[in-house]
Amino acid sequence: MLSLTGQSPAPGEKLVNPSTSIEFTINDDGTGIDISTLIVEINGSRVIEGVSFQDGFEGLESEITPDGDNYLIVIDPEEDFELGVVSSLKVQVQDLDGSYLNKTYSFKMIPEEPVLVTMSPEQGATINHPQYLYFEFEDTIDGVDEESVSVTINGLSYISN
């Protein structure tokens, strides 16, 4: 059975840069790959049909490259993905025996707003004694404005601007 490996972004990956390229390898299981049957869709839009990239996905890095019996696929969209959107990638291709590989997976773009990356103690934990609280925010687009951070615990404001 044919398989996919080397997916980038990986299935389920979060905080993906919206200008990312999509990469994966279709691996031959010994039956051969009929690359003319390849169909790739992103968010329901056709990206590749056979060996042809559709309009909007023919970026400079887009290519279908044989690698031995396998194929390396790189999709370089001409426009960035939308911030915060979960994107779905669907790949379908047939081997020379007529069996199909159908694979769908998702990944999520970085959000427009800052993200709480790490905190200590964990959310919902009970604090039984005095301890430091730790919060780490990330905003890869605009950076985090320290004056916009506010922390409220049990209705009491501890940090405000």
CSV table of C-alpha atoms in Angstrom, one decimal:
chain,number,residue,atom,x,y,z
A,1,MET,CA,0.0,0.0,0.0
A,2,LEU,CA,1.3,3.5,-0.9
A,3,SER,CA,2.0,5.8,2.0
A,4,LEU,CA,2.8,9.4,2.9
A,5,THR,CA,5.8,10.5,4.9
A,6,GLY,CA,7.7,13.6,5.6
A,7,GLN,CA,4.6,15.8,5.9
A,8,SER,CA,5.5,19.4,6.6
A,9,PRO,CA,3.5,20.9,8.3
A,10,ALA,CA,3.0,17.6,10.1
A,11,PRO,CA,-0.5,16.3,10.7
A,12,GLY,CA,-2.1,18.1,13.7
A,13,GLU,CA,0.7,20.7,13.8
A,14,LYS,CA,-0.2,24.1,15.4
A,15,LEU,CA,1.3,27.5,15.1
A,16,VAL,CA,2.2,27.0,11.4
A,17,ASN,CA,3.6,30.1,9.6
A,18,PRO,CA,1.0,31.3,7.1
A,19,SER,CA,3.7,31.6,4.4
A,20,THR,CA,4.7,28.0,4.7
A,21,SER,CA,5.1,25.6,1.8
A,22,ILE,CA,3.4,22.1,2.0
A,23,GLU,CA,5.7,19.1,1.5
A,24,PHE,CA,5.3,15.4,1.6
A,25,THR,CA,6.6,12.2,0.0
A,26,ILE,CA,4.5,9.5,-1.7
A,27,ASN,CA,6.2,6.2,-1.0
A,28,ASP,CA,6.0,3.3,-3.3
A,29,ASP,CA,5.2,-0.1,-1.8
A,30,GLY,CA,6.7,-1.9,-4.8
A,31,THR,CA,3.5,-1.8,-6.9
A,32,GLY,CA,4.5,1.5,-8.6
A,33,ILE,CA,2.9,4.9,-8.4
A,34,ASP,CA,0.6,6.2,-11.2
A,35,ILE,CA,1.5,9.9,-10.7
A,36,SER,CA,-1.0,10.9,-13.4
A,37,THR,CA,-3.8,10.0,-10.9
A,38,LEU,CA,-2.5,12.4,-8.2
A,39,ILE,CA,-5.1,14.8,-6.8
A,40,VAL,CA,-4.3,17.2,-3.9
A,41,GLU,CA,-6.7,19.5,-2.3
A,42,ILE,CA,-6.3,22.2,0.3
A,43,ASN,CA,-9.4,23.3,2.1
A,44,GLY,CA,-11.5,21.8,-0.6
A,45,SER,CA,-9.7,23.6,-3.4
A,46,ARG,CA,-7.9,21.6,-6.1
A,47,VAL,CA,-4.2,22.2,-5.9
A,48,ILE,CA,-2.7,19.5,-8.1
A,49,GLU,CA,-4.4,17.3,-10.7
A,50,GLY,CA,-2.1,14.7,-12.3
A,51,VAL,CA,1.2,16.5,-12.6
A,52,SER,CA,-0.3,20.0,-13.1
A,53,PHE,CA,-0.4,22.7,-10.4
A,54,GLN,CA,-3.6,24.7,-10.4
A,55,ASP,CA,-3.7,28.5,-10.5
A,56,GLY,CA,-2.6,30.0,-7.2
A,57,PHE,CA,-0.4,27.1,-6.2
A,58,GLU,CA,2.3,27.4,-8.8
A,59,GLY,CA,4.9,29.2,-6.6
A,60,LEU,CA,8.6,29.2,-7.4
A,61,GLU,CA,9.2,26.2,-5.1
A,62,SER,CA,6.2,24.1,-6.3
A,63,GLU,CA,7.4,20.8,-7.8
A,64,ILE,CA,6.7,17.1,-8.2
A,65,THR,CA,10.1,15.4,-8.1
A,66,PRO,CA,10.8,11.6,-8.6
A,67,ASP,CA,13.0,10.2,-5.9
A,68,GLY,CA,13.8,6.7,-6.9
A,69,ASP,CA,10.3,4.9,-6.9
A,70,ASN,CA,8.9,7.7,-4.7
A,71,TYR,CA,7.7,11.2,-5.4
A,72,LEU,CA,8.5,14.4,-3.4
A,73,ILE,CA,5.7,16.9,-3.6
A,74,VAL,CA,6.3,20.6,-2.7
A,75,ILE,CA,3.4,23.1,-2.9
A,76,ASP,CA,4.3,26.7,-2.7
A,77,PRO,CA,1.0,28.7,-2.6
A,78,GLU,CA,1.2,32.1,-4.2
A,79,GLU,CA,-0.8,33.6,-1.3
A,80,ASP,CA,-0.3,33.1,2.4
A,81,PHE,CA,-2.8,31.1,4.4
A,82,GLU,CA,-5.2,33.0,6.6
A,83,LEU,CA,-4.1,33.5,10.2
A,84,GLY,CA,-5.7,31.2,12.8
A,85,VAL,CA,-7.3,28.9,10.2
A,86,VAL,CA,-7.3,25.1,10.4
A,87,SER,CA,-6.2,23.9,7.0
A,88,SER,CA,-7.1,20.5,5.6
A,89,LEU,CA,-4.9,18.7,3.1
A,90,LYS,CA,-6.3,15.8,1.1
A,91,VAL,CA,-4.0,13.5,-1.1
A,92,GLN,CA,-5.3,10.8,-3.4
A,93,VAL,CA,-3.2,8.7,-5.8
A,94,GLN,CA,-3.4,5.3,-7.3
A,95,ASP,CA,-0.8,2.6,-7.6
A,96,LEU,CA,-0.2,0.6,-10.8
A,97,ASP,CA,-2.3,-2.3,-9.4
A,98,GLY,CA,-5.4,0.1,-9.1
A,99,SER,CA,-5.3,0.5,-5.3
A,100,TYR,CA,-5.8,4.1,-4.0
A,101,LEU,CA,-4.0,6.0,-1.2
A,102,ASN,CA,-6.5,8.4,0.3
A,103,LYS,CA,-5.1,10.5,3.1
A,104,THR,CA,-6.5,13.6,4.8
A,105,TYR,CA,-4.9,15.6,7.6
A,106,SER,CA,-5.1,19.1,9.2
A,107,PHE,CA,-2.8,21.7,10.6
A,108,LYS,CA,-3.4,25.1,12.1
A,109,MET,CA,-1.9,28.5,11.2
A,110,ILE,CA,-0.7,30.8,13.9
A,111,PRO,CA,-3.4,33.0,15.3
A,112,GLU,CA,-3.6,36.7,14.8
A,113,GLU,CA,-3.6,37.3,18.6
A,114,PRO,CA,-0.8,36.4,21.1
A,115,VAL,CA,-0.8,32.8,22.4
A,116,LEU,CA,-0.2,31.7,26.0
A,117,VAL,CA,2.6,29.1,25.3
A,118,THR,CA,3.5,28.0,28.8
A,119,MET,CA,2.3,28.6,32.3
A,120,SER,CA,3.1,27.4,35.8
A,121,PRO,CA,1.3,26.1,37.7
A,122,GLU,CA,-0.9,24.4,35.1
A,123,GLN,CA,-4.4,25.6,34.5
A,124,GLY,CA,-6.8,24.2,37.1
A,125,ALA,CA,-4.1,23.4,39.6
A,126,THR,CA,-4.5,24.2,43.3
A,127,ILE,CA,-2.0,26.5,44.9
A,128,ASN,CA,-1.5,25.4,48.5
A,129,HIS,CA,1.4,27.7,49.4
A,130,PRO,CA,3.0,30.9,48.2
A,131,GLN,CA,4.7,30.4,44.8
A,132,TYR,CA,5.7,32.3,41.7
A,133,LEU,CA,3.4,32.2,38.8
A,134,TYR,CA,4.9,32.0,35.3
A,135,PHE,CA,3.3,32.9,32.0
A,136,GLU,CA,4.9,32.9,28.6
A,137,PHE,CA,3.2,34.6,25.7
A,138,GLU,CA,4.2,34.5,22.0
A,139,ASP,CA,3.1,36.5,19.0
A,140,THR,CA,5.3,35.7,16.0
A,141,ILE,CA,3.6,38.4,13.9
A,142,ASP,CA,3.6,41.6,16.0
A,143,GLY,CA,5.5,40.6,19.1
A,144,VAL,CA,3.8,40.8,22.6
A,145,ASP,CA,3.0,44.3,23.9
A,146,GLU,CA,3.9,43.9,27.6
A,147,GLU,CA,1.5,46.7,28.5
A,148,SER,CA,-1.4,44.7,27.1
A,149,VAL,CA,-1.0,41.8,29.5
A,150,SER,CA,-3.4,41.5,32.4
A,151,VAL,CA,-3.8,38.7,34.9
A,152,THR,CA,-6.9,38.2,37.0
A,153,ILE,CA,-7.2,35.4,39.6
A,154,ASN,CA,-10.5,34.7,41.3
A,155,GLY,CA,-11.8,38.0,40.1
A,156,LEU,CA,-8.9,40.0,41.6
A,157,SER,CA,-6.7,41.9,39.1
A,158,TYR,CA,-3.0,41.3,39.8
A,159,ILE,CA,-1.4,42.7,36.6
A,160,SER,CA,-3.1,45.4,34.6
A,161,ASN,CA,-1.2,47.2,31.8
